Short mmCIF file of C-alpha atoms and ligand atoms in Angstrom, two decimals:
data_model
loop_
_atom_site.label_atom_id
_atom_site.label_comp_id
_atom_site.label_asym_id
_atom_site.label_seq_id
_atom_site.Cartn_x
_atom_site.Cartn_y
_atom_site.Cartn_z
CA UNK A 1 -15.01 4.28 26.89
CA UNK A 2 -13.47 1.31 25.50
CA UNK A 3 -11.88 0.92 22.32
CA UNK A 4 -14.10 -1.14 20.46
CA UNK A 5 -16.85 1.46 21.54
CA UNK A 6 -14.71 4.76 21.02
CA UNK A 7 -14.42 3.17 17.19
CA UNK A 8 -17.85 2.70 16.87
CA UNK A 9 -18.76 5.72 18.02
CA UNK A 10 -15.95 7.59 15.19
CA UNK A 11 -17.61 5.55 12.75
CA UNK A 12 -20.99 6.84 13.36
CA UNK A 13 -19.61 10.31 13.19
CA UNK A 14 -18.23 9.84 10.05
CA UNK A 15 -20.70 7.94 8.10
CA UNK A 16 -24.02 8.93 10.57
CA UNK A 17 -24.78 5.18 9.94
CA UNK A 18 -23.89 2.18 11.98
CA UNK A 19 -21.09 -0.19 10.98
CA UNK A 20 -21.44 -3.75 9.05
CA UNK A 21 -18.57 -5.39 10.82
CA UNK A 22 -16.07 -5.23 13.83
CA UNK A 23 -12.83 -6.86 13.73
CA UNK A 24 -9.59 -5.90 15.76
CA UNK A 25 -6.13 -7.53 16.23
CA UNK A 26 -3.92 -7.21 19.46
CA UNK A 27 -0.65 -5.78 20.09
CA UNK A 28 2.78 -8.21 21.37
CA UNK A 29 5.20 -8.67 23.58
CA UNK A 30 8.64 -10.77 22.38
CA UNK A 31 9.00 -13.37 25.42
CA UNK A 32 12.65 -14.11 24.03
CA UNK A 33 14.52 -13.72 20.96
CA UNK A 34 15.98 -10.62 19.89
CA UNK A 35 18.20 -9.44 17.37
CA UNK A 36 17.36 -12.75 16.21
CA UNK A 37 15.19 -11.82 13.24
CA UNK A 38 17.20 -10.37 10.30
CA UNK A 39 19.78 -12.69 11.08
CA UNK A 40 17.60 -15.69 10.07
CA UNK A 41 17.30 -16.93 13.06
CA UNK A 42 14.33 -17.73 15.65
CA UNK A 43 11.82 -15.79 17.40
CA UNK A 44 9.03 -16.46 20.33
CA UNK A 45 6.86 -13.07 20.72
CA UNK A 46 2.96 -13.63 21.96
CA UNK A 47 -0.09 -11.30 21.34
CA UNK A 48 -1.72 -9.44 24.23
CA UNK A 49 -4.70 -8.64 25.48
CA UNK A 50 -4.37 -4.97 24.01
CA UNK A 51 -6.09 -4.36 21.01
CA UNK A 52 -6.79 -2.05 18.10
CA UNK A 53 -10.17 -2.20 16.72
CA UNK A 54 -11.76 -1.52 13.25
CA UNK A 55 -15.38 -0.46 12.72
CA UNK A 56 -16.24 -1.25 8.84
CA UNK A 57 -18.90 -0.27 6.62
CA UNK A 58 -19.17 -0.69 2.43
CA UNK A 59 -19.36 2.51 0.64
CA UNK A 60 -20.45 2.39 -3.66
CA UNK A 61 -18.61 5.14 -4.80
CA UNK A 62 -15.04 3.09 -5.31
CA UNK A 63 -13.33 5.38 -2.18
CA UNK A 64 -11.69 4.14 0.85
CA UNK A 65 -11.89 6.57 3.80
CA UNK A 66 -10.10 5.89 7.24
CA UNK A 67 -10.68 7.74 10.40
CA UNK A 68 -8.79 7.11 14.46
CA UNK A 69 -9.08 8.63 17.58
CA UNK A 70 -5.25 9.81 16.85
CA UNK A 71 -6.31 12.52 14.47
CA UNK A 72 -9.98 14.13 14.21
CA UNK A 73 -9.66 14.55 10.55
CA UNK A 74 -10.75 11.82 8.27
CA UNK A 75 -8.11 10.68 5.31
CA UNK A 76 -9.96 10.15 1.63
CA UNK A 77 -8.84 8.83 -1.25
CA UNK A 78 -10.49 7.04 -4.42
CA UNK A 79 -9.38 2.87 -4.59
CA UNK A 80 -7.57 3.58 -7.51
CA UNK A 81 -5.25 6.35 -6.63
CA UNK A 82 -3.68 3.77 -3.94
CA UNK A 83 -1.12 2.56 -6.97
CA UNK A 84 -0.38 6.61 -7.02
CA UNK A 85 0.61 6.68 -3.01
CA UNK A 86 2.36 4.06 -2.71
CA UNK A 87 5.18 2.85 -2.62
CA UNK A 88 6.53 5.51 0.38
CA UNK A 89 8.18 8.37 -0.31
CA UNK A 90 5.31 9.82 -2.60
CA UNK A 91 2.58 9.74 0.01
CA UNK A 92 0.74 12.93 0.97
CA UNK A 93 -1.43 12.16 3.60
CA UNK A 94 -0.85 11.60 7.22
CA UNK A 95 2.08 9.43 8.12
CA UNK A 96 -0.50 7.27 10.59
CA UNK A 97 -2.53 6.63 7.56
CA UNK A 98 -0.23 5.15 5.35
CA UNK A 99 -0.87 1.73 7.71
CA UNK A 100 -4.62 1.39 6.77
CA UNK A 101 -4.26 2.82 3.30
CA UNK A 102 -1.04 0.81 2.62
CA UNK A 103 -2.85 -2.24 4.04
CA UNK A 104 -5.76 -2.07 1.16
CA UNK A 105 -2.82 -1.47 -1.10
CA UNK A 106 -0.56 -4.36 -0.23
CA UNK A 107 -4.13 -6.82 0.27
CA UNK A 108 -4.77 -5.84 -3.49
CA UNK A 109 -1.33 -6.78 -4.75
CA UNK A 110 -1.09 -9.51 -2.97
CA UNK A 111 -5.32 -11.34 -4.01
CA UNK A 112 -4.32 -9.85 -7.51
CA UNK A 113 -7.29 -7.61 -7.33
CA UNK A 114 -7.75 -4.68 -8.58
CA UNK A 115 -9.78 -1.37 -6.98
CA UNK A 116 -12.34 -2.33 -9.75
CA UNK A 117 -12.57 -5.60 -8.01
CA UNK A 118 -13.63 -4.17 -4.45
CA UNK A 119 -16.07 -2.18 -2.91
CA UNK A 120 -15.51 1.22 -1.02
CA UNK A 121 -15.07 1.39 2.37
CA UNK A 122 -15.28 3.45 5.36
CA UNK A 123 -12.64 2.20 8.31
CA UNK A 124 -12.90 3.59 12.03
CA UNK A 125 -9.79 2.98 14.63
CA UNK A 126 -9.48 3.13 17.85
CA UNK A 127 -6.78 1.05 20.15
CA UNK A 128 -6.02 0.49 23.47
CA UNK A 129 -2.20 -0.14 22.72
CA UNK A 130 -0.26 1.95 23.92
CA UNK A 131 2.37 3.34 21.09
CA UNK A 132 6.00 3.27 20.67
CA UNK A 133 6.23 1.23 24.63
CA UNK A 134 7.55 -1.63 22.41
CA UNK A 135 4.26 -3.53 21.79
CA UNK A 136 3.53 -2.83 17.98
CA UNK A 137 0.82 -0.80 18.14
CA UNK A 138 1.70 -0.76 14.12
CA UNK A 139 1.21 -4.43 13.94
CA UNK A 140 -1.84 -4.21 15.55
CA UNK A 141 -3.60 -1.27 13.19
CA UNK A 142 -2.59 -3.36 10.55
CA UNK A 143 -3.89 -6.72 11.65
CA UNK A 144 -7.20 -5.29 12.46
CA UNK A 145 -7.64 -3.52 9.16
CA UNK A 146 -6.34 -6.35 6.83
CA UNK A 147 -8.53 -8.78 8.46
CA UNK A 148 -11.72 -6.42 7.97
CA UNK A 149 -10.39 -5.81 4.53
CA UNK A 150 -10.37 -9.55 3.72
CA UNK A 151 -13.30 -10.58 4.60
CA UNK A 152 -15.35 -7.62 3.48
CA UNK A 153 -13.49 -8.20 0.08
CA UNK A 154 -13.89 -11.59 0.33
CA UNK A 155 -10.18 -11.85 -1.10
CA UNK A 156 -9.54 -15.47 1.00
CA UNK A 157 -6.36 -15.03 2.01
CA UNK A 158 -4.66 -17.06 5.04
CA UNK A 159 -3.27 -15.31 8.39
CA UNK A 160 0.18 -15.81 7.29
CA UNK A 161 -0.47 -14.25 3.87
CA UNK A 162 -2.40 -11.46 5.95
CA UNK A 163 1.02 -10.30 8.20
CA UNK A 164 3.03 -10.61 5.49
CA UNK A 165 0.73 -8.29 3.96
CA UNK A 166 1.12 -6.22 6.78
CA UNK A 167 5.46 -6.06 6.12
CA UNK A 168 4.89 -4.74 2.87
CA UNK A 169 2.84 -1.76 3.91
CA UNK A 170 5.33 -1.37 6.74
CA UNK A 171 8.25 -1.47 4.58
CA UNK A 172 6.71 -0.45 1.54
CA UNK A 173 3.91 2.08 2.05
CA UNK A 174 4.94 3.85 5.45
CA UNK A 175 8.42 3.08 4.60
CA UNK A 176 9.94 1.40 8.14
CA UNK A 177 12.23 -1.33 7.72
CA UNK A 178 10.70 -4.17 9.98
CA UNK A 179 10.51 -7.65 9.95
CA UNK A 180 7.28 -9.86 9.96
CA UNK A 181 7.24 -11.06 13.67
CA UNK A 182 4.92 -8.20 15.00
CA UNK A 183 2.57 -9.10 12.13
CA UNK A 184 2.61 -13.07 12.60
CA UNK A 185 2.45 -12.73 16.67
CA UNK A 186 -0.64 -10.50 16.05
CA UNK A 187 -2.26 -12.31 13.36
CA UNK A 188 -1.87 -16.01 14.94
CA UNK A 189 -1.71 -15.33 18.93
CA UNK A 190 -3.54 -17.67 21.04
CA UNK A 191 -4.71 -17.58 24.40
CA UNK A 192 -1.77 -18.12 27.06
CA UNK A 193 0.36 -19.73 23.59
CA UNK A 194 3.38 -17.84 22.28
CA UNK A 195 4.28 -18.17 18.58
CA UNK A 196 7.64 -20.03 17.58
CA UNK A 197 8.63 -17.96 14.38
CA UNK A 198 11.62 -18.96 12.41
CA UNK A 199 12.61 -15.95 10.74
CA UNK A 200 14.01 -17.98 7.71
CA UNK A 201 11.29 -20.42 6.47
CA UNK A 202 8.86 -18.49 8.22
CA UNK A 203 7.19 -21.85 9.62
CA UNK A 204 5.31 -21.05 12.55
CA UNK A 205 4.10 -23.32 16.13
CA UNK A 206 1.81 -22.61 18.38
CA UNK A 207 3.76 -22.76 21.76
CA UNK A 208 1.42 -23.16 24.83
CA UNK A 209 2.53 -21.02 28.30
CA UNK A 210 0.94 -22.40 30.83
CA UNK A 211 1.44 -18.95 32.88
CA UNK A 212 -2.43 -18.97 33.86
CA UNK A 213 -2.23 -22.69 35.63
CA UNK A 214 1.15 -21.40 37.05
CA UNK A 215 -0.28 -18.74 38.35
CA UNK A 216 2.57 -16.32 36.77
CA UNK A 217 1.71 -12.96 35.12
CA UNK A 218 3.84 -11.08 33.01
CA UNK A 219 4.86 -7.30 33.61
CA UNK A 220 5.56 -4.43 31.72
CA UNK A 221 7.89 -2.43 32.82
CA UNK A 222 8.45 0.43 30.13
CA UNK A 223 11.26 2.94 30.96
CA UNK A 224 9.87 5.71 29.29
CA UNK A 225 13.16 6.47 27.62
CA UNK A 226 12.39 6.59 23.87
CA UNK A 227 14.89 4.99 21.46
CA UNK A 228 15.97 6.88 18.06
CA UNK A 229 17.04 3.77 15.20
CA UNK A 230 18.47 6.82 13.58
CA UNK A 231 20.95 7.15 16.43
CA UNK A 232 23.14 4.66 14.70
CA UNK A 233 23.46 1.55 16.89
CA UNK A 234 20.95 -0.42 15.45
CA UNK A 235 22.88 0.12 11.90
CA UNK A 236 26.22 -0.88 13.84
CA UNK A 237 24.61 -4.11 15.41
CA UNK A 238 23.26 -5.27 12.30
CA UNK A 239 26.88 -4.60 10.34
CA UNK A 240 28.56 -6.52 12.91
CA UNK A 241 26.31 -9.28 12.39
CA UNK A 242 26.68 -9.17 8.22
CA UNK A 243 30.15 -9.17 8.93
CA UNK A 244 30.52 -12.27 11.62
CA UNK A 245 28.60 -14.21 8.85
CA UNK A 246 30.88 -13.19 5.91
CA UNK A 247 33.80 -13.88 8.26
CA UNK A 248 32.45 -17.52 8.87
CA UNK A 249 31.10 -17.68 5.20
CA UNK A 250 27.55 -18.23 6.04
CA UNK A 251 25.21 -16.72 4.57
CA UNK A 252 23.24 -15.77 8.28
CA UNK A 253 24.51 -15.90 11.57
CA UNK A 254 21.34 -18.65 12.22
CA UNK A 255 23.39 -20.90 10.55
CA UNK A 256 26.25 -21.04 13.03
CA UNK A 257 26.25 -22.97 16.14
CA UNK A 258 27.44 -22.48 19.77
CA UNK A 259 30.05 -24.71 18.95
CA UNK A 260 31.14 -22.81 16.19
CA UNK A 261 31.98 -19.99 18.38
CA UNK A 262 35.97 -20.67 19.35
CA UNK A 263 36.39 -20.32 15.63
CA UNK A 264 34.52 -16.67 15.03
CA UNK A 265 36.73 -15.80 18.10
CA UNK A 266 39.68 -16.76 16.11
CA UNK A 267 38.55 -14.91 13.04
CA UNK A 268 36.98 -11.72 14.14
CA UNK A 269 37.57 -8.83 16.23
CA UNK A 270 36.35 -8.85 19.61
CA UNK A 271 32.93 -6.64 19.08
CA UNK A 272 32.36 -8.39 16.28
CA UNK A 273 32.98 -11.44 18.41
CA UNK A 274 30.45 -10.58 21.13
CA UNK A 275 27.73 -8.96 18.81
CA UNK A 276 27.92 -12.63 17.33
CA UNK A 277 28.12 -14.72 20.31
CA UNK A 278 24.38 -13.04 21.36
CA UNK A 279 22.92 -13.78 17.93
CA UNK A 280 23.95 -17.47 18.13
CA UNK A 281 23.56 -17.94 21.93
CA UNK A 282 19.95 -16.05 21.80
CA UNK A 283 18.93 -18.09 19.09
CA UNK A 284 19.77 -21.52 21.30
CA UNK A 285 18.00 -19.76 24.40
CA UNK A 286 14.46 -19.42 22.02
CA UNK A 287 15.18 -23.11 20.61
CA UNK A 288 15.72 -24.05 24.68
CA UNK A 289 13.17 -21.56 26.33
CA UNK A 290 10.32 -23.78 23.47
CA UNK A 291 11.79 -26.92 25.19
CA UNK A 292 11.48 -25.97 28.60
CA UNK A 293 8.57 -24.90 28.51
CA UNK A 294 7.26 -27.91 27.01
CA UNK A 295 9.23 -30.59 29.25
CA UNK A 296 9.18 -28.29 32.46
CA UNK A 297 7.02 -25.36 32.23
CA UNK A 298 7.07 -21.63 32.28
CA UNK A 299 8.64 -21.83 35.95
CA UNK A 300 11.60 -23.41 34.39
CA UNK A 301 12.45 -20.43 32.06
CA UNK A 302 13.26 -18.07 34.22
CA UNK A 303 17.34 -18.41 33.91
CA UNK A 304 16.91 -17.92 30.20
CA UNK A 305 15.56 -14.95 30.26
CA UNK A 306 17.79 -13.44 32.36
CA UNK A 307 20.59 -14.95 30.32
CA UNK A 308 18.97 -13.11 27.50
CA UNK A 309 19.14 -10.06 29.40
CA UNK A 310 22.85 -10.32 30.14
CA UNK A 311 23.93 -11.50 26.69
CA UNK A 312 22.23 -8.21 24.96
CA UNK A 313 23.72 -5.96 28.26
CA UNK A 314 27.53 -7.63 27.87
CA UNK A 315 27.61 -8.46 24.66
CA UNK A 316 25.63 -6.81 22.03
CA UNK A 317 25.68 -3.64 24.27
CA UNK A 318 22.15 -2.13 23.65
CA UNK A 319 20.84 -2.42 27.58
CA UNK A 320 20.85 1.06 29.46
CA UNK A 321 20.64 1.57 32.99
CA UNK A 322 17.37 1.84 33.41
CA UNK A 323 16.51 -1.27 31.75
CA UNK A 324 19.44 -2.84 33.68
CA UNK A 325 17.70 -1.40 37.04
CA UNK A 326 14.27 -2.54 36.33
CA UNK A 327 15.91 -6.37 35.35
CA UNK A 328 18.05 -6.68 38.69
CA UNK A 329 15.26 -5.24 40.92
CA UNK A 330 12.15 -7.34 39.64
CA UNK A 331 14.28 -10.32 40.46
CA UNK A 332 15.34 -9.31 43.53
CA UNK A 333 12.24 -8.53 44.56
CA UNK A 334 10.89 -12.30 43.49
CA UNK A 335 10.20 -12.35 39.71
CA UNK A 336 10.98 -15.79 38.36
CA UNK A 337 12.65 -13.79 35.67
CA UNK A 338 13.03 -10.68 33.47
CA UNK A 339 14.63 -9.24 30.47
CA UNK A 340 14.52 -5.66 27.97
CA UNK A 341 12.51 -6.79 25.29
CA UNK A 342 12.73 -4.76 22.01
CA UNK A 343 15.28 -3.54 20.13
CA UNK A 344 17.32 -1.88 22.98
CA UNK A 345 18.51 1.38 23.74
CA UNK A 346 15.04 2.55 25.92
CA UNK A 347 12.12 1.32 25.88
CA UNK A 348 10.34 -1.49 28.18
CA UNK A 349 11.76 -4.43 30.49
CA UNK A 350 9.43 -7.71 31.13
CA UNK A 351 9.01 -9.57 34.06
CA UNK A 352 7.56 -13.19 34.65
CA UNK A 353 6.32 -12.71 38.43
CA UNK A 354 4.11 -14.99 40.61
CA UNK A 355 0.63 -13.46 40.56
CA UNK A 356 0.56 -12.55 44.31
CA UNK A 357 4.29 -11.26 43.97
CA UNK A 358 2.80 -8.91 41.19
CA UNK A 359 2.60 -5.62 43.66
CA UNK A 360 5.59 -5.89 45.23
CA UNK A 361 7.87 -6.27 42.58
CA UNK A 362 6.29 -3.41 40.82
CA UNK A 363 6.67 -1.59 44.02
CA UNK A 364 10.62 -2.72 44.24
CA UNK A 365 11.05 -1.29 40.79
CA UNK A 366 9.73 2.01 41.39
CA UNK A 367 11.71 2.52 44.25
CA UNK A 368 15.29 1.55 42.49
CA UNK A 369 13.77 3.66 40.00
CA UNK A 370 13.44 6.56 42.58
CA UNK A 371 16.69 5.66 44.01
CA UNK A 372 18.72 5.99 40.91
CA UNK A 373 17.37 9.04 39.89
CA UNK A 374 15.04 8.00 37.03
CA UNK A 375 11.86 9.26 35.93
CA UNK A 376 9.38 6.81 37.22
CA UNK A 377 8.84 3.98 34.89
CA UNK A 378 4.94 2.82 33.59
CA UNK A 379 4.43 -0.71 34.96
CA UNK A 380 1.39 -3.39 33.57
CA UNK A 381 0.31 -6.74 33.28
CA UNK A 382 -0.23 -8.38 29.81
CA UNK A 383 -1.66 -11.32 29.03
CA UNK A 384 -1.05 -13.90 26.63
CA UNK A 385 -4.35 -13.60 24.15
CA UNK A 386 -6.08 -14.55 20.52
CA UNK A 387 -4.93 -12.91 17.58
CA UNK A 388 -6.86 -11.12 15.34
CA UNK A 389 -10.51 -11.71 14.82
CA UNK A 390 -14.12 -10.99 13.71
CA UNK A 391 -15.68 -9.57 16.69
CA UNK A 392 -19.07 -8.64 15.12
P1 ADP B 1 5.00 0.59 17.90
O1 ADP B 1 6.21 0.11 18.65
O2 ADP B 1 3.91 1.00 18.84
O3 ADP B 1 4.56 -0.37 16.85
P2 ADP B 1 5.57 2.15 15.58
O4 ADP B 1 6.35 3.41 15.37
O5 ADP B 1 6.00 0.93 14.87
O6 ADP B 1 5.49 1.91 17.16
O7 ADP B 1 4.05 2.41 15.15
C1 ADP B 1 3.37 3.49 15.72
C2 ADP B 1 2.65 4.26 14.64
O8 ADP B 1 1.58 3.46 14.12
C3 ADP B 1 1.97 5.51 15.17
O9 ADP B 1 2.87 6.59 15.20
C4 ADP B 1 0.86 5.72 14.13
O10 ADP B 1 1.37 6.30 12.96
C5 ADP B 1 0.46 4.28 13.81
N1 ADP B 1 -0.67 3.86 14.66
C6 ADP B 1 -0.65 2.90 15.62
N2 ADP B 1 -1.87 2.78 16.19
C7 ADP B 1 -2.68 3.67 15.58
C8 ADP B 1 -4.05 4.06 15.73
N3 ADP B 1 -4.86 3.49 16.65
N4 ADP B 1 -4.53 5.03 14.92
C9 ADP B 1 -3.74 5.61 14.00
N5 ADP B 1 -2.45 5.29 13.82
C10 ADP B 1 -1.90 4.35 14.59
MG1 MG B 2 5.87 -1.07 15.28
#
């Protein structure tokens, strides 16, 4: 069954009525740019075809009640004990509700509405991204419910103000510390376009791909080895960073230039040094990979991101072998180019292949995957695609 279908079939369940409305809002992939975003700097992520889906119906009793296929018991709770959840911390219901519920909490704030403004409503989920492989599944639960809650609220707000809505319940109501690229990729994604964030003014452009004329499909290649931010070297990375900018007395590293690196050599330590040198380099390669693909197309990246790949292996230090393995054998076997995408330390690898090259560099990868003794990664295509949207 597929998603859209498995939600409407929850929401029958719940309510023994059909839904009023169908929206859903895709999952991403970050083409290039990482480590980029709290340092001010610039991002290029692009929604997939992978979706999560929202069946919607009113309800006149002032309650909001959300349902998923993740957990068969339905999550209650009147419009006006929201302000009482949230912010995190206080919350006792299910950790995965927190993103629909904090949604209709942050929407609120942010239209100035009150719950005596809104009608109830009964939300059904079901997705077909796949969670924690590094392609916001989070982003996408929360794009699909904000934009149902919007328009069945008629509150008016814009995409932009809808992922920024979507931080806040991140941040504020399930309590993880992200940025707002997930959110704006899966809010604004067009078909075969990436999404030009900068992190800073938060000024968004529609980048077109080209990979369908091309004839280029990108793979996901997802190690399977789960990442821990408690672990400690995401808190290093982003110290190292604070301190390169205090050294240079800027107040982000986005403000430095590749020129300007001979002088944070001179005035930092070495990590400190190379943690830098990726944040200002990666930041030219986004800036550069927008350019090329405008002046020479998506053949012409290729180089980029593999420079990508070695700049967060060598310098920033958050590639692991597996990742490494999955880079070096896609291009071996053909793949115009490839790079971990994420925040590093497991997760997935991407590869820009030729369409027809498609089986045999997923083939190559499994075997150096075999040979090195790994557990066999998941490989898939994604596909540049719309954001969120009304589907019914
Ligand atoms: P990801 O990299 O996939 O975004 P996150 O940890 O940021 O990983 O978000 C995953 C969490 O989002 C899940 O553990 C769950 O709490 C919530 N979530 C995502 N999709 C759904 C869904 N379809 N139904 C319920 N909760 C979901
Ligand atoms: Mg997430």
């Amino acid at each position: 069954m597929d998603a859209a279908t498995a939600a409407r079939t929850l929401f029958f369940e719940l309510t023994g009525h059909s839904p009023e409305g169908h929206w859903s809002a895709p999952g991403r992939v970050n083409l290039i740019g990482e480590h980029t975003d709290y340092n001010d700097g610039f991002v290029l992520p692009f929604a997939i075809e992978h979706r999560t889906h929202a069946q919607v119906g009113r309800r006149d009793d002032g309650r909001i009640r959300v349902v998923s296929t993740f957990d068969p018991i339905p999550v209650e709770v009147a419009l006006d004990e929201l302000d009482a959840l949230f912010p995190a911390g206080r919350a006792s219901v299910p950790e995965w509700s927190t993103y629909p519920l904090g949604i209709a909490w942050a929407l609120l704030a942010a239209s100035g509405r009150t719950a005596a403004d809104v009608t109830g409503v009964d939300i059904a989920i079901a997705s077909d991204v796949p969670v924690g492989a590094g392609l916001s599944s989070s982003a996408a639960i929360e794009g699909a419910t904000a934009s149902a809650l919007n328009d069945v609220w008629e509150l008016g707000l814009d995409r932009v103000a809808l992922a920024k809505a979507g931080r806040v319940a991140e941040n504020e109501a399930v309590g993880a510390p992200t940025g707002v690229m997930d959110q704006m990729a899966s809010m604004l994604g067009e078909t075969d376009a990436a999404i030009f964030l900068d992190c800073r003014s938060l000024d968004t452009t529609v980048v077109p791909l080209g990979f369908a004329e091309a004839g280029l499909e990108v793979l996901v290649i997802d190690t399977g080895v789960k990442h821990a931010h408690s672990t400690g070297g995401y808190g290093e990375r982003r110290a190292a960073c604070e301190r390169g900018a205090a050294a240079m007395g800027v107040p982000a590293l986005r403000d430095l230039q590749v020129d300007d690196l001979p002088e944070v050599q001179a005035k930092t330590d070495d990590v400190t040094f190379r943690r830098v040198r990726h944040v200002v380099t990666e930041d030219q390669r986004v800036l550069d990979t927008v350019r090329t693909l405008r002046e020479q197309g998506p053949r012409a990246i290729g180089e980029l991101l593999l420079a990508s790949h070695a700049s967060m292996r060598d310098d920033f230090e958050i590639s692991i072998p597996e990742l490494d393995t999955a880079v070096d054998a896609a291009v071996s076997a053909g793949a115009v180019g490839a790079r971990m995408t994420g925040g590093g330390f497991g997760g997935a690898a991407i590869a820009l292949v030729d369409r027809d090259r498609r089986v045999e560099v997923s083939l190559a990868v499994e075997r150096a995957f075999a040979d090195a003794g790994f557990a066999a990664p998941h490989i898939f295509t994604v596909v540049p695609s719309a954001g969120a949207r009304r589907d019914g």
